[in-house]
Coordinates of C-alpha atoms in Angstrom, one line a residue:
X9 CA -22.4 18.8 55.2
X10 CA -20.4 18.7 52.0
X11 CA -21.9 19.2 48.5
X12 CA -21.0 15.6 47.7
X13 CA -22.9 14.2 50.7
X14 CA -25.9 16.4 50.0
X15 CA -25.9 15.2 46.4
X16 CA -25.9 11.5 47.6
X17 CA -28.6 12.0 50.2
X18 CA -30.9 14.1 48.0
X19 CA -32.6 11.1 46.1
X20 CA -33.4 9.3 49.4
X21 CA -34.9 12.4 51.0
X22 CA -37.0 13.0 47.9
X23 CA -38.2 9.4 48.0
X24 CA -39.2 9.7 51.7
X25 CA -41.1 12.9 51.1
X26 CA -43.0 11.4 48.2
X27 CA -43.9 8.3 50.1
X28 CA -45.1 10.4 53.1
X29 CA -47.1 12.6 50.8
X30 CA -48.8 9.6 49.2
X31 CA -49.6 8.2 52.7
X32 CA -51.1 11.5 53.9
X33 CA -53.2 11.8 50.7
X34 CA -54.6 8.3 51.2
X35 CA -55.4 9.0 54.9
X36 CA -57.2 12.3 54.3
X37 CA -58.5 11.9 50.8
X38 CA -58.6 8.2 50.2
X39 CA -61.6 5.8 50.6
X40 CA -62.3 4.1 54.0
X41 CA -63.1 0.4 54.0
X42 CA -64.5 -1.3 57.1
X43 CA -63.9 -5.0 57.4
X44 CA -67.0 -6.9 58.8
X45 CA -67.5 -10.5 59.8
X46 CA -70.3 -12.4 58.2
X47 CA -72.3 -12.6 61.4
X48 CA -72.0 -8.8 61.8
X49 CA -73.2 -8.4 58.2
X50 CA -76.2 -10.6 58.9
X51 CA -76.9 -8.6 62.1
X52 CA -77.0 -5.4 60.0
X53 CA -79.4 -7.0 57.5
X54 CA -81.7 -7.8 60.3
X55 CA -81.6 -4.3 61.7
X56 CA -82.2 -2.8 58.3
X57 CA -78.9 -0.9 58.3
X58 CA -77.8 -2.0 54.8
X59 CA -78.2 0.4 51.9
X60 CA -76.4 -1.4 49.1
X61 CA -74.9 -4.9 48.5
X62 CA -72.5 -5.9 45.8
X63 CA -71.6 -9.6 45.6
X64 CA -68.7 -11.1 43.6
X65 CA -68.2 -14.9 43.6
X66 CA -64.6 -16.1 44.1
X67 CA -64.7 -19.6 42.7
X68 CA -61.0 -20.4 43.5
X69 CA -61.5 -19.9 47.3
X70 CA -65.1 -21.0 47.8
X71 CA -66.1 -17.6 49.2
X72 CA -68.1 -14.6 48.2
X73 CA -66.8 -11.0 48.4
X74 CA -69.5 -8.6 49.6
X75 CA -69.1 -4.9 49.6
X76 CA -71.5 -1.9 49.9
X77 CA -72.7 0.8 52.2
X78 CA -74.4 0.9 55.6
X79 CA -76.7 3.6 56.7
X80 CA -74.8 6.5 58.3
X81 CA -71.6 5.9 56.2
X82 CA -69.8 8.8 54.6
X83 CA -69.4 9.1 50.8
X84 CA -65.9 7.5 50.7
X85 CA -66.8 4.9 53.3
X86 CA -67.8 1.3 52.6
X87 CA -67.8 -2.2 54.2
X88 CA -66.2 -5.5 53.1
X89 CA -67.3 -8.9 54.0
X90 CA -66.0 -12.4 53.1
X91 CA -69.0 -14.8 53.1
X92 CA -69.1 -18.6 52.5
X93 CA -70.0 -19.6 48.9
X94 CA -73.3 -21.4 49.5
X95 CA -77.0 -21.2 48.6
X96 CA -77.8 -20.2 52.2
X97 CA -75.8 -17.0 51.8
X98 CA -77.7 -15.9 48.6
X99 CA -81.0 -17.0 50.2
X100 CA -80.3 -14.8 53.3
X101 CA -79.4 -11.7 51.1
X102 CA -82.5 -12.2 48.9
X103 CA -84.8 -12.6 51.8
X104 CA -83.8 -9.4 53.5
X105 CA -83.6 -7.5 50.2
X106 CA -87.3 -8.4 49.6
X107 CA -88.2 -7.2 53.1
X108 CA -86.0 -4.1 53.4
X109 CA -85.8 -3.0 49.7
X110 CA -82.1 -2.3 49.5
X111 CA -80.1 -2.4 46.2
X112 CA -78.3 -5.7 45.4
X113 CA -75.7 -6.0 42.5
X114 CA -74.0 -9.2 41.4
X115 CA -70.6 -9.1 39.7
X116 CA -68.7 -11.9 38.0
X117 CA -65.4 -13.0 39.3
X118 CA -62.7 -10.8 37.6
X119 CA -60.2 -13.6 37.8
X120 CA -62.4 -15.9 35.8
X121 CA -62.3 -13.7 32.6
X122 CA -60.2 -14.6 29.5
X123 CA -58.5 -11.2 29.4
X124 CA -57.5 -11.3 33.0
X125 CA -56.1 -14.8 32.6
X126 CA -54.2 -13.7 29.5
X127 CA -52.7 -10.8 31.4
X128 CA -51.7 -12.9 34.4
X129 CA -50.6 -16.1 32.6
X130 CA -49.3 -15.0 29.1
X131 CA -48.4 -11.3 29.0
X132 CA -45.4 -11.5 31.4
X133 CA -43.8 -14.2 29.2
X134 CA -44.4 -12.2 26.1
X135 CA -42.8 -9.1 27.7
X136 CA -39.8 -11.1 28.8
X137 CA -39.4 -12.7 25.4
X138 CA -39.7 -9.4 23.6
X139 CA -37.1 -7.8 25.8
X140 CA -34.7 -10.7 25.2
X141 CA -35.2 -10.5 21.4
X142 CA -34.6 -6.7 21.5
X143 CA -31.3 -7.0 23.4
X144 CA -30.2 -9.9 21.2
X145 CA -31.0 -8.0 18.0
X146 CA -29.1 -5.0 19.3
X147 CA -26.1 -7.1 20.2
X148 CA -26.1 -8.8 16.8
X149 CA -26.3 -5.4 15.0
X150 CA -23.4 -4.1 17.1
X151 CA -21.4 -7.2 16.3
X152 CA -22.1 -6.7 12.6
X153 CA -20.9 -3.1 12.8
X154 CA -17.8 -4.1 14.7
X155 CA -17.1 -6.6 12.0
X156 CA -17.7 -4.0 9.3
X157 CA -14.3 -2.2 9.8
X158 CA -12.8 -4.0 6.9
X159 CA -15.4 -2.8 4.4
X160 CA -14.5 -0.1 1.8
X161 CA -15.2 3.5 2.8
X162 CA -15.4 4.6 -0.8
X163 CA -18.7 6.4 -1.6
X164 CA -20.6 6.3 -4.9
X165 CA -21.4 9.7 -6.3
X166 CA -25.1 10.3 -6.9
X167 CA -26.5 11.7 -10.2
X168 CA -27.6 14.9 -8.4
X169 CA -24.0 15.9 -7.9
X170 CA -22.8 15.1 -11.4
X171 CA -20.2 17.5 -12.9
X172 CA -19.1 17.9 -16.5
X173 CA -16.3 19.8 -18.3
X174 CA -18.7 22.7 -18.7
X175 CA -18.4 23.3 -14.9
X176 CA -14.6 23.3 -15.1
X177 CA -13.2 26.6 -16.4
X178 CA -9.8 26.7 -18.0
X179 CA -7.5 23.6 -17.8
X180 CA -7.8 23.2 -21.6
X181 CA -4.7 20.9 -22.0
X182 CA -5.7 18.9 -18.9
X183 CA -9.1 18.2 -20.3
X184 CA -7.6 17.0 -23.6
X185 CA -5.4 14.6 -21.7
X186 CA -8.3 13.2 -19.8
X187 CA -10.6 13.0 -22.9
X188 CA -9.0 9.6 -23.8
X189 CA -10.2 8.1 -20.6
X190 CA -13.7 9.3 -21.4
X191 CA -13.6 7.8 -24.9
X192 CA -12.3 4.5 -23.5
X193 CA -15.1 4.3 -20.9
X194 CA -17.7 5.1 -23.6
X195 CA -16.3 2.9 -26.3
X196 CA -13.6 0.5 -25.1
X197 CA -13.7 -1.7 -28.3
X198 CA -12.2 1.2 -30.4
X199 CA -9.0 0.9 -28.3
X200 CA -8.8 -2.8 -27.8
X201 CA -9.3 -3.3 -31.6
X202 CA -6.0 -1.4 -32.2
X203 CA -4.3 -3.3 -29.4
X204 CA -4.1 -0.1 -27.3
X205 CA -4.2 -0.3 -23.5
X206 CA -5.8 2.6 -21.7
X207 CA -3.8 4.0 -18.7
X208 CA -4.8 2.1 -15.5
X209 CA -4.1 5.1 -13.4
X210 CA -3.8 8.9 -13.8
X211 CA -2.1 11.0 -11.2
X212 CA -3.2 14.7 -10.9
X213 CA -0.5 16.8 -9.5
X214 CA -0.8 20.5 -8.6
X215 CA -1.0 23.2 -6.0
X216 CA -3.9 23.1 -3.5
X217 CA -7.1 24.6 -4.9
X218 CA -6.2 24.2 -8.6
X219 CA -9.2 22.0 -9.4
X220 CA -7.9 18.4 -9.2
X221 CA -10.9 17.0 -7.5
X222 CA -13.3 18.9 -9.7
X223 CA -11.5 17.6 -12.8
X224 CA -11.9 14.0 -11.6
X225 CA -15.6 14.5 -11.0
X226 CA -16.0 16.0 -14.5
X227 CA -14.3 12.9 -16.1
X228 CA -16.9 10.7 -14.4
X229 CA -19.7 13.0 -15.4
X230 CA -18.6 13.1 -19.0
X231 CA -18.2 9.4 -19.2
X232 CA -21.5 8.7 -17.3
X233 CA -20.0 5.8 -15.3
X234 CA -20.1 5.0 -11.6
X235 CA -17.7 7.2 -9.7
X236 CA -16.3 6.0 -6.4
X237 CA -14.4 8.6 -4.3
X238 CA -12.4 8.2 -1.2
X239 CA -9.6 10.0 0.7
X240 CA -6.2 8.4 1.3
X241 CA -6.6 8.8 5.0
X242 CA -9.8 6.6 5.0
X243 CA -7.6 3.5 4.4
X244 CA -5.3 3.9 7.4
X245 CA -6.5 2.7 10.8
X246 CA -5.0 1.6 14.1
X247 CA -5.1 -2.1 13.5
X248 CA -2.8 -3.6 10.9
X249 CA -4.6 -5.2 8.0
X250 CA -7.7 -3.1 8.0
X251 CA -6.5 -0.8 5.3
X252 CA -5.5 -3.7 3.0
X253 CA -8.9 -5.2 3.6
X254 CA -10.6 -2.0 2.6
X255 CA -8.6 -1.8 -0.6
X256 CA -9.6 -5.3 -1.5
X257 CA -13.3 -4.6 -0.8
X258 CA -13.1 -1.3 -2.8
X259 CA -11.8 -3.1 -5.9
X260 CA -14.3 -5.9 -5.4
X261 CA -17.2 -3.4 -5.5
X262 CA -15.7 -1.6 -8.5
X263 CA -15.4 -4.9 -10.5
X264 CA -19.2 -5.4 -10.0
X265 CA -20.0 -2.0 -11.6
X266 CA -17.1 -1.9 -14.2
X267 CA -16.4 0.2 -16.2
X268 CA -16.1 2.7 -13.5
X269 CA -13.8 5.3 -12.0
X270 CA -12.1 5.3 -8.5
X271 CA -10.9 8.7 -7.3
X272 CA -8.4 8.7 -4.4
X273 CA -7.8 12.2 -3.0
X274 CA -4.6 13.0 -1.1
X275 CA -3.0 9.7 -2.0
X276 CA 0.2 10.7 -0.3
X277 CA -1.5 9.8 3.0
X278 CA -1.3 6.2 2.1
X279 CA 1.2 6.1 -0.8
X280 CA 4.3 7.6 0.8
X281 CA 7.6 6.0 0.1
X282 CA 8.3 2.7 2.0
X283 CA 11.3 2.0 4.1
X284 CA 11.6 5.5 5.6
X285 CA 11.6 6.6 9.2
X286 CA 12.3 4.6 12.3
X287 CA 9.6 1.9 11.9
X288 CA 9.9 -1.4 10.1
X289 CA 8.1 -2.5 7.0
X290 CA 5.0 -4.0 8.7
X291 CA 3.0 -1.0 9.8
X292 CA -0.5 -0.4 8.7
X293 CA 0.2 2.2 6.0
X294 CA 2.8 0.1 4.2
X295 CA 0.5 -3.0 4.3
X296 CA -2.2 -0.8 2.7
X297 CA 0.1 0.5 0.0
X298 CA 1.3 -3.1 -0.8
X299 CA -2.3 -4.2 -1.3
X300 CA -3.0 -1.1 -3.5
X301 CA 0.0 -1.9 -5.6
X302 CA -1.2 -5.5 -6.0
X303 CA -4.7 -4.5 -7.0
X304 CA -3.6 -2.0 -9.5
X305 CA -1.1 -4.2 -11.3
X306 CA -0.6 -7.6 -9.8
X307 CA -1.7 -11.1 -10.5
X308 CA -5.3 -10.2 -10.9
X309 CA -6.8 -8.2 -13.7
X310 CA -9.0 -5.1 -13.1
X311 CA -10.5 -4.6 -16.5
X312 CA -12.6 -1.5 -16.9
X313 CA -11.4 0.1 -13.6
X314 CA -9.5 3.4 -14.0
X315 CA -8.0 5.1 -10.9
X316 CA -7.5 8.8 -10.7
X317 CA -5.5 10.1 -7.8
X318 CA -4.7 13.6 -6.7
X319 CA -1.8 15.0 -4.6
X320 CA 0.2 18.1 -4.1
X321 CA 3.3 16.2 -3.0
X322 CA 4.3 13.8 -5.7
X323 CA 7.9 13.8 -4.5
X324 CA 7.0 11.7 -1.4
X325 CA 5.2 9.0 -3.3
X326 CA 6.6 5.5 -3.6
X327 CA 8.4 4.8 -6.9
X328 CA 6.5 1.5 -7.3
X329 CA 3.3 3.5 -7.3
X330 CA 4.4 5.8 -10.1
X331 CA 5.8 3.1 -12.5
X332 CA 4.0 2.3 -15.8
X333 CA 1.2 -0.1 -15.3
X334 CA 0.0 1.6 -12.2
X335 CA -0.1 5.3 -12.6
X336 CA 0.9 5.5 -16.3
X337 CA 0.1 9.1 -16.7
X338 CA 0.9 12.1 -14.6
X339 CA -0.9 15.4 -15.4
X340 CA 0.2 18.6 -13.8
X341 CA -2.7 20.9 -12.9
X342 CA -1.0 24.3 -12.7
X343 CA -2.2 27.7 -11.5
X344 CA -4.4 29.5 -14.1
X345 CA -3.1 32.2 -16.4
X346 CA -4.9 35.5 -17.0
X347 CA -7.3 34.0 -19.6
X348 CA -8.1 31.0 -17.5
X349 CA -8.7 33.2 -14.4
X350 CA -11.2 35.2 -16.3
X351 CA -13.1 32.0 -17.3
X352 CA -13.0 30.8 -13.7
X353 CA -14.4 34.1 -12.5
X354 CA -17.2 33.9 -15.0
X355 CA -18.2 30.5 -13.7
X356 CA -18.2 31.7 -10.1
X357 CA -20.1 34.9 -10.9
X358 CA -23.1 33.2 -12.4
X359 CA -25.2 33.4 -9.2
X360 CA -23.9 36.9 -8.1
X361 CA -25.1 40.4 -8.9
X362 CA -22.3 42.8 -10.0
X363 CA -22.4 46.5 -10.7
X364 CA -21.8 47.8 -14.2
X365 CA -18.3 49.1 -13.2
X366 CA -17.0 45.6 -12.4
X367 CA -14.9 44.1 -15.1
X368 CA -13.8 40.5 -14.7
X369 CA -10.9 41.0 -17.0
X370 CA -9.4 43.6 -14.6
X371 CA -9.9 41.3 -11.6
X372 CA -8.2 38.5 -13.6
X373 CA -5.2 40.8 -14.3
X374 CA -4.8 41.7 -10.7
X375 CA -5.1 38.1 -9.3
X376 CA -1.7 36.8 -10.4
X377 CA -0.9 33.5 -8.6
X378 CA -4.5 32.9 -7.5
X379 CA -5.9 29.4 -7.8
X380 CA -9.4 28.5 -8.7
X381 CA -10.3 28.2 -5.0
X382 CA -8.7 31.6 -4.3
X383 CA -10.8 33.2 -7.0
X384 CA -14.0 31.6 -5.7
X385 CA -13.2 32.8 -2.2
X386 CA -12.4 36.3 -3.5
X387 CA -15.9 36.7 -5.1
X388 CA -17.5 35.2 -2.0
X389 CA -15.8 37.7 0.3
X390 CA -16.9 40.5 -2.0
X391 CA -20.5 39.3 -1.9
X392 CA -20.4 39.1 2.0
X393 CA -19.0 42.7 2.1
X394 CA -21.8 43.9 -0.2
X395 CA -24.4 42.4 2.1
X396 CA -22.7 43.8 5.1
X397 CA -22.8 47.3 3.5
X398 CA -26.5 46.9 2.5
X399 CA -25.8 47.2 -1.3
X400 CA -27.9 45.8 -4.1
X401 CA -24.8 44.7 -6.2
X402 CA -21.2 43.9 -5.8
X403 CA -19.0 46.9 -6.8
X404 CA -15.3 47.4 -7.3
X405 CA -14.8 48.8 -3.7
X406 CA -16.0 45.4 -2.4
X407 CA -13.7 43.6 -4.9
X408 CA -10.7 45.7 -3.8
X409 CA -11.5 45.2 -0.1
X410 CA -12.0 41.5 -0.6
X411 CA -8.7 41.2 -2.4
X412 CA -6.9 42.9 0.5
X413 CA -8.7 40.7 3.0
X414 CA -7.6 37.6 1.2
X415 CA -4.0 38.7 0.8
X416 CA -3.3 40.5 4.0
X417 CA -6.3 40.0 6.3
X418 CA -8.9 42.4 7.6
X419 CA -8.0 46.1 8.1
X420 CA -7.1 47.2 11.6
X421 CA -9.2 50.3 11.5
X422 CA -9.1 50.8 15.3
X423 CA -5.3 50.7 15.4
X424 CA -4.1 54.3 15.3
X425 CA -0.6 55.5 14.3
X426 CA 1.2 58.4 15.9
X427 CA 1.9 61.2 13.5
X428 CA 5.6 60.2 13.2
X429 CA 4.7 56.5 12.6
X430 CA 2.2 57.5 9.9
X431 CA 4.9 59.6 8.1
X432 CA 7.4 56.7 8.3
X433 CA 5.0 54.2 6.9
X434 CA 3.8 56.6 4.2
X435 CA 7.4 57.2 3.0
X436 CA 8.3 53.5 3.3
X437 CA 5.5 52.5 1.0
X438 CA 6.1 55.5 -1.3
X439 CA 9.8 54.3 -1.6
X440 CA 8.6 50.9 -2.9
X441 CA 6.3 52.7 -5.4
X442 CA 9.0 55.1 -6.7
X443 CA 11.4 52.3 -7.4
X444 CA 8.6 50.3 -9.1
X445 CA 7.7 53.2 -11.3
X446 CA 11.3 54.1 -12.3
X447 CA 12.8 50.6 -12.9
X448 CA 11.5 48.7 -16.0
X449 CA 12.2 45.3 -14.5
X450 CA 10.5 46.0 -11.2
X451 CA 6.9 45.0 -10.6
X452 CA 4.1 47.4 -11.5
X453 CA 2.5 49.3 -8.7
X454 CA -1.2 48.5 -8.4
X455 CA -2.2 49.9 -5.0
X456 CA -0.6 51.5 -2.0
X457 CA -2.1 51.7 1.5
X458 CA -0.9 52.7 5.0
X459 CA -3.9 51.1 6.7
X460 CA -2.6 48.2 8.9
X461 CA -3.6 44.7 7.9
X462 CA -2.5 41.5 9.6
X463 CA 1.1 42.0 10.8
X464 CA 1.9 44.7 8.3
X465 CA 1.6 48.4 9.0
X466 CA 0.8 49.0 5.3
X467 CA 1.5 47.3 2.0
X468 CA 2.3 48.0 -1.6
X469 CA 0.6 45.8 -4.1
X470 CA 3.1 45.2 -7.0
X471 CA 2.4 42.8 -9.8
X472 CA 4.5 41.7 -12.8
X473 CA 3.9 43.8 -15.9
X474 CA 3.6 40.6 -17.8
X475 CA 3.1 36.9 -16.8
X476 CA 6.3 35.1 -17.8
X477 CA 7.8 31.7 -17.3
X478 CA 11.4 33.1 -17.2
X479 CA 13.0 36.0 -15.4
X480 CA 16.2 37.7 -16.6
X481 CA 19.1 38.7 -14.3
X482 CA 18.2 42.4 -14.6
X483 CA 14.6 41.7 -13.7
X484 CA 15.6 39.9 -10.6
X485 CA 18.0 42.7 -9.6
X486 CA 15.3 45.3 -10.2
X487 CA 12.9 43.2 -8.1
X488 CA 15.4 43.2 -5.3
X489 CA 15.7 47.0 -5.6
X490 CA 11.9 47.2 -5.3
X491 CA 12.0 45.4 -2.0
X492 CA 14.7 47.7 -0.7
X493 CA 12.9 50.9 -1.6
X494 CA 11.1 51.1 1.7
X495 CA 14.2 51.0 3.9
X496 CA 16.1 53.4 1.7
X497 CA 13.3 56.0 1.9
X498 CA 13.2 55.7 5.7
X499 CA 16.9 56.2 5.9
X500 CA 17.1 59.2 3.6
X501 CA 14.0 61.0 5.0
X502 CA 14.3 60.4 8.7
X503 CA 18.0 59.5 9.1
X504 CA 17.0 56.4 11.0
X505 CA 15.7 52.9 10.2
X506 CA 12.8 50.9 11.6
X507 CA 11.8 47.2 11.9
X508 CA 9.2 47.6 9.1
X509 CA 11.5 46.3 6.3
X510 CA 12.1 42.8 7.8
X511 CA 9.8 41.0 5.4
X512 CA 11.3 43.0 2.5
X513 CA 14.8 41.8 3.4
X514 CA 13.6 38.3 3.6
X515 CA 12.2 38.3 0.1
X516 CA 15.2 40.2 -1.3
X517 CA 17.7 37.8 0.3
X518 CA 15.9 34.8 -0.9
X519 CA 16.1 36.0 -4.5
X520 CA 19.8 37.0 -4.2
X521 CA 20.7 33.6 -2.7
X522 CA 18.8 31.8 -5.4
X523 CA 20.7 33.8 -8.0
X524 CA 24.0 32.7 -6.5
X525 CA 23.3 29.0 -5.6
X526 CA 20.6 27.9 -8.1
X527 CA 20.5 30.2 -11.2
X528 CA 24.3 30.7 -11.7
X529 CA 24.0 34.5 -11.9
X530 CA 27.1 35.5 -9.9
X531 CA 30.9 35.5 -10.2
X532 CA 30.9 31.9 -8.8
X533 CA 29.9 30.8 -12.2
X534 CA 27.0 28.7 -13.8
X535 CA 26.9 26.0 -11.2
X536 CA 24.1 24.8 -8.9
X537 CA 25.4 24.8 -5.3
X538 CA 22.2 24.1 -3.4
X539 CA 19.1 22.2 -4.1
X540 CA 16.0 21.3 -2.1
X541 CA 15.9 17.7 -0.9
X542 CA 12.9 15.6 -0.2
X543 CA 13.8 13.8 2.9
X544 CA 10.6 12.0 3.8
X545 CA 11.5 11.5 7.4
X546 CA 13.2 14.7 8.3
X547 CA 11.0 16.9 6.2
X548 CA 11.9 19.0 3.2
X549 CA 12.0 22.3 5.2
X550 CA 14.8 21.1 7.5
X551 CA 17.3 19.8 5.0
X552 CA 19.2 21.2 2.0
X553 CA 21.8 19.4 0.0
X554 CA 25.1 21.3 0.1
X555 CA 27.8 20.0 -2.1
X556 CA 30.5 22.5 -1.3
X557 CA 33.1 23.3 1.2
X558 CA 33.1 25.9 4.0
X559 CA 35.2 28.2 1.8
X560 CA 32.6 28.1 -0.9
X561 CA 29.9 28.8 1.7
X562 CA 31.8 31.9 2.7
X563 CA 32.0 33.0 -0.9
X564 CA 28.2 32.4 -1.4
X565 CA 27.5 34.6 1.6
X566 CA 29.9 37.3 0.2
X567 CA 28.1 37.2 -3.2
X568 CA 24.7 37.5 -1.6
X569 CA 25.9 40.4 0.4
X570 CA 27.4 42.0 -2.7
X571 CA 24.2 41.7 -4.7
X572 CA 22.1 43.2 -1.9
X573 CA 24.6 46.0 -1.2
X574 CA 24.9 47.0 -4.9
X575 CA 21.1 47.1 -5.3
X576 CA 20.8 49.1 -2.1
X577 CA 23.1 51.7 -3.7
X578 CA 21.1 51.6 -6.9
X579 CA 17.9 52.1 -4.9
X580 CA 19.4 55.0 -2.9
X581 CA 20.4 56.7 -6.1
X582 CA 16.9 56.4 -7.7
X583 CA 15.1 57.7 -4.6
X584 CA 17.6 60.7 -4.3
X585 CA 17.0 61.6 -7.9
X586 CA 13.2 61.4 -7.4
X587 CA 12.8 62.8 -4.0
X588 CA 10.0 65.2 -5.1
X589 CA 8.0 62.3 -6.5
X590 CA 8.6 60.5 -3.2
X591 CA 7.2 63.5 -1.3
X592 CA 4.2 63.7 -3.7
X593 CA 3.2 60.1 -3.2
X594 CA 3.9 60.1 0.5
X595 CA 1.8 63.3 1.1
X596 CA -1.1 61.8 -0.9
X597 CA -0.9 58.7 1.2
X598 CA -0.9 60.6 4.5
X599 CA -4.0 62.5 3.2
X600 CA -6.0 59.6 1.7
X601 CA -4.3 56.5 3.3
X602 CA -5.0 54.4 0.2
X603 CA -4.0 55.1 -3.4
X604 CA -5.3 53.0 -6.4
X605 CA -3.4 52.4 -9.6
X606 CA -5.4 55.1 -11.4
X607 CA -4.6 57.7 -8.6
X608 CA -0.9 56.8 -8.7
X609 CA -0.8 57.1 -12.5
X610 CA -2.5 60.5 -12.2
X611 CA 0.0 61.7 -9.6
X612 CA 3.0 60.5 -11.7
X613 CA 1.5 62.2 -14.8
X614 CA 1.0 65.5 -13.0
X615 CA 4.5 65.3 -11.5
X616 CA 6.0 64.6 -14.9
X617 CA 4.2 67.6 -16.5
X618 CA 5.6 69.9 -13.7
X619 CA 9.1 68.6 -14.2
X620 CA 8.9 69.0 -17.9
X621 CA 7.7 72.6 -17.6
X622 CA 10.5 73.3 -15.1
X623 CA 13.1 71.9 -17.4
X624 CA 11.8 73.9 -20.3
X625 CA 12.0 77.1 -18.2
X626 CA 15.5 76.3 -17.1
X627 CA 16.5 75.6 -20.7
X628 CA 15.1 79.0 -21.9

């Protein structure tokens, strides 16, 4: 028998077993009732065989139910008699009861009680009616929910989650730009008196994690007005017209609580440029965008409603959305500088315990290019490591390890090098370090390690000496030399090359090509030959605008190759001249596996002292 058949037959077998069990229980343990005729009952009365009599009149049938026990019956045995309802029956029972002295009990008819009549006649209808009302109510509520798809999904922020500018570190200029919105929401008459119109919409543009959403919450908290927040993806649905309905309902709710703020996060999900791709102009997203454009600046007036939107892709937004009257103001929220990073670290360190050796200014200096979200994640990783190591406070070792985990991933402690591989990786990383130390334009060496992390066998943390907006040609060339230092060191020391420099070549080639095609830093002249295009349908990463011939393309390749080759020779010369420094750093790496900036500076200082003494001896 198959499993499927056994599964189908199992309920029936169980039902048969249960029924048989109930029957056997009733046979062996249940009560036994003997049905007697009325004449047989009277005969037992005459013979004095009756012990008890229980009478119950049944008015509906004109009969009397008589039960009780006869002499010789077991404990669970009784008799049952149906006698005619008449005075003669009662007279016979009373007559023999007086003579034989058995016990007689009279019960009322249970069917004549009010409760019994209610249960029989009224309760079933009440149960049926209640069940009908329950299912009807459930159906109506389901219909109401099914008709609720056109309602706004915007949520109103509660007072418990209120955020102010005190909770937003850095972003000084951005706060000043948004202060006008706060003043208008608090005192609109001051602006209308001068005939000024406050911006209807403000678009926050910036990299992910820079604090755009937090800034919008702070504006609502400072102004103390209702704050509605929604994501751009909450408008778009399968059915055409739902998104537009939600936009209408959102503005209808906002008008009832004006002045107020509406925050739309990731607006590029609904505000992408129309007329792109293979579809027509009647899909759901475009209908939603059309309704949003109408509500922001159409025939109707939305006084007292200010829209703040955030995106990290302003290039894909529809031009009609960005025109004055809709999003009048565009505020760029950039990555924080050193001072702002230190302020952000102070905010995120309020609820954490740090050792006395931890300096937030040093962490801020090391975290070039980190956003606010990255800094918060860095401190959180450090706190998790401190707990894992059973420490009472977060120390610099936890900060360093957390930084490495954020940048490169967790250390591959179990992955073991062969002795040759360890030497190759050590000299590779030492080559980067030597070039960074000897070239002024190269990045400053902060840390070197040969412990594998992620896809890298080791890595060299090199940061700019100063945070700049511009880079000179020499600085870019020195940076290329810094990336080539690892391969040059491998080639000079081991007379062979490995695959470890692939990522270095990628970065160096990218800088060299940008120098030729974008920055005008080659013999081709100051002309931009390539630019990134923002093809909405094809995607930005697949398309580059090239306004040149195949001959110029060949010349670009030659110039890129020339820059890389020249800097390779420069790097080779530097490492040959500083071979002893290369050996010193590589041997220290083989021994310790990780070198911090302080240890590297000490190695370089000792090396310079030895070289100075050697030169003095040679001079004498």
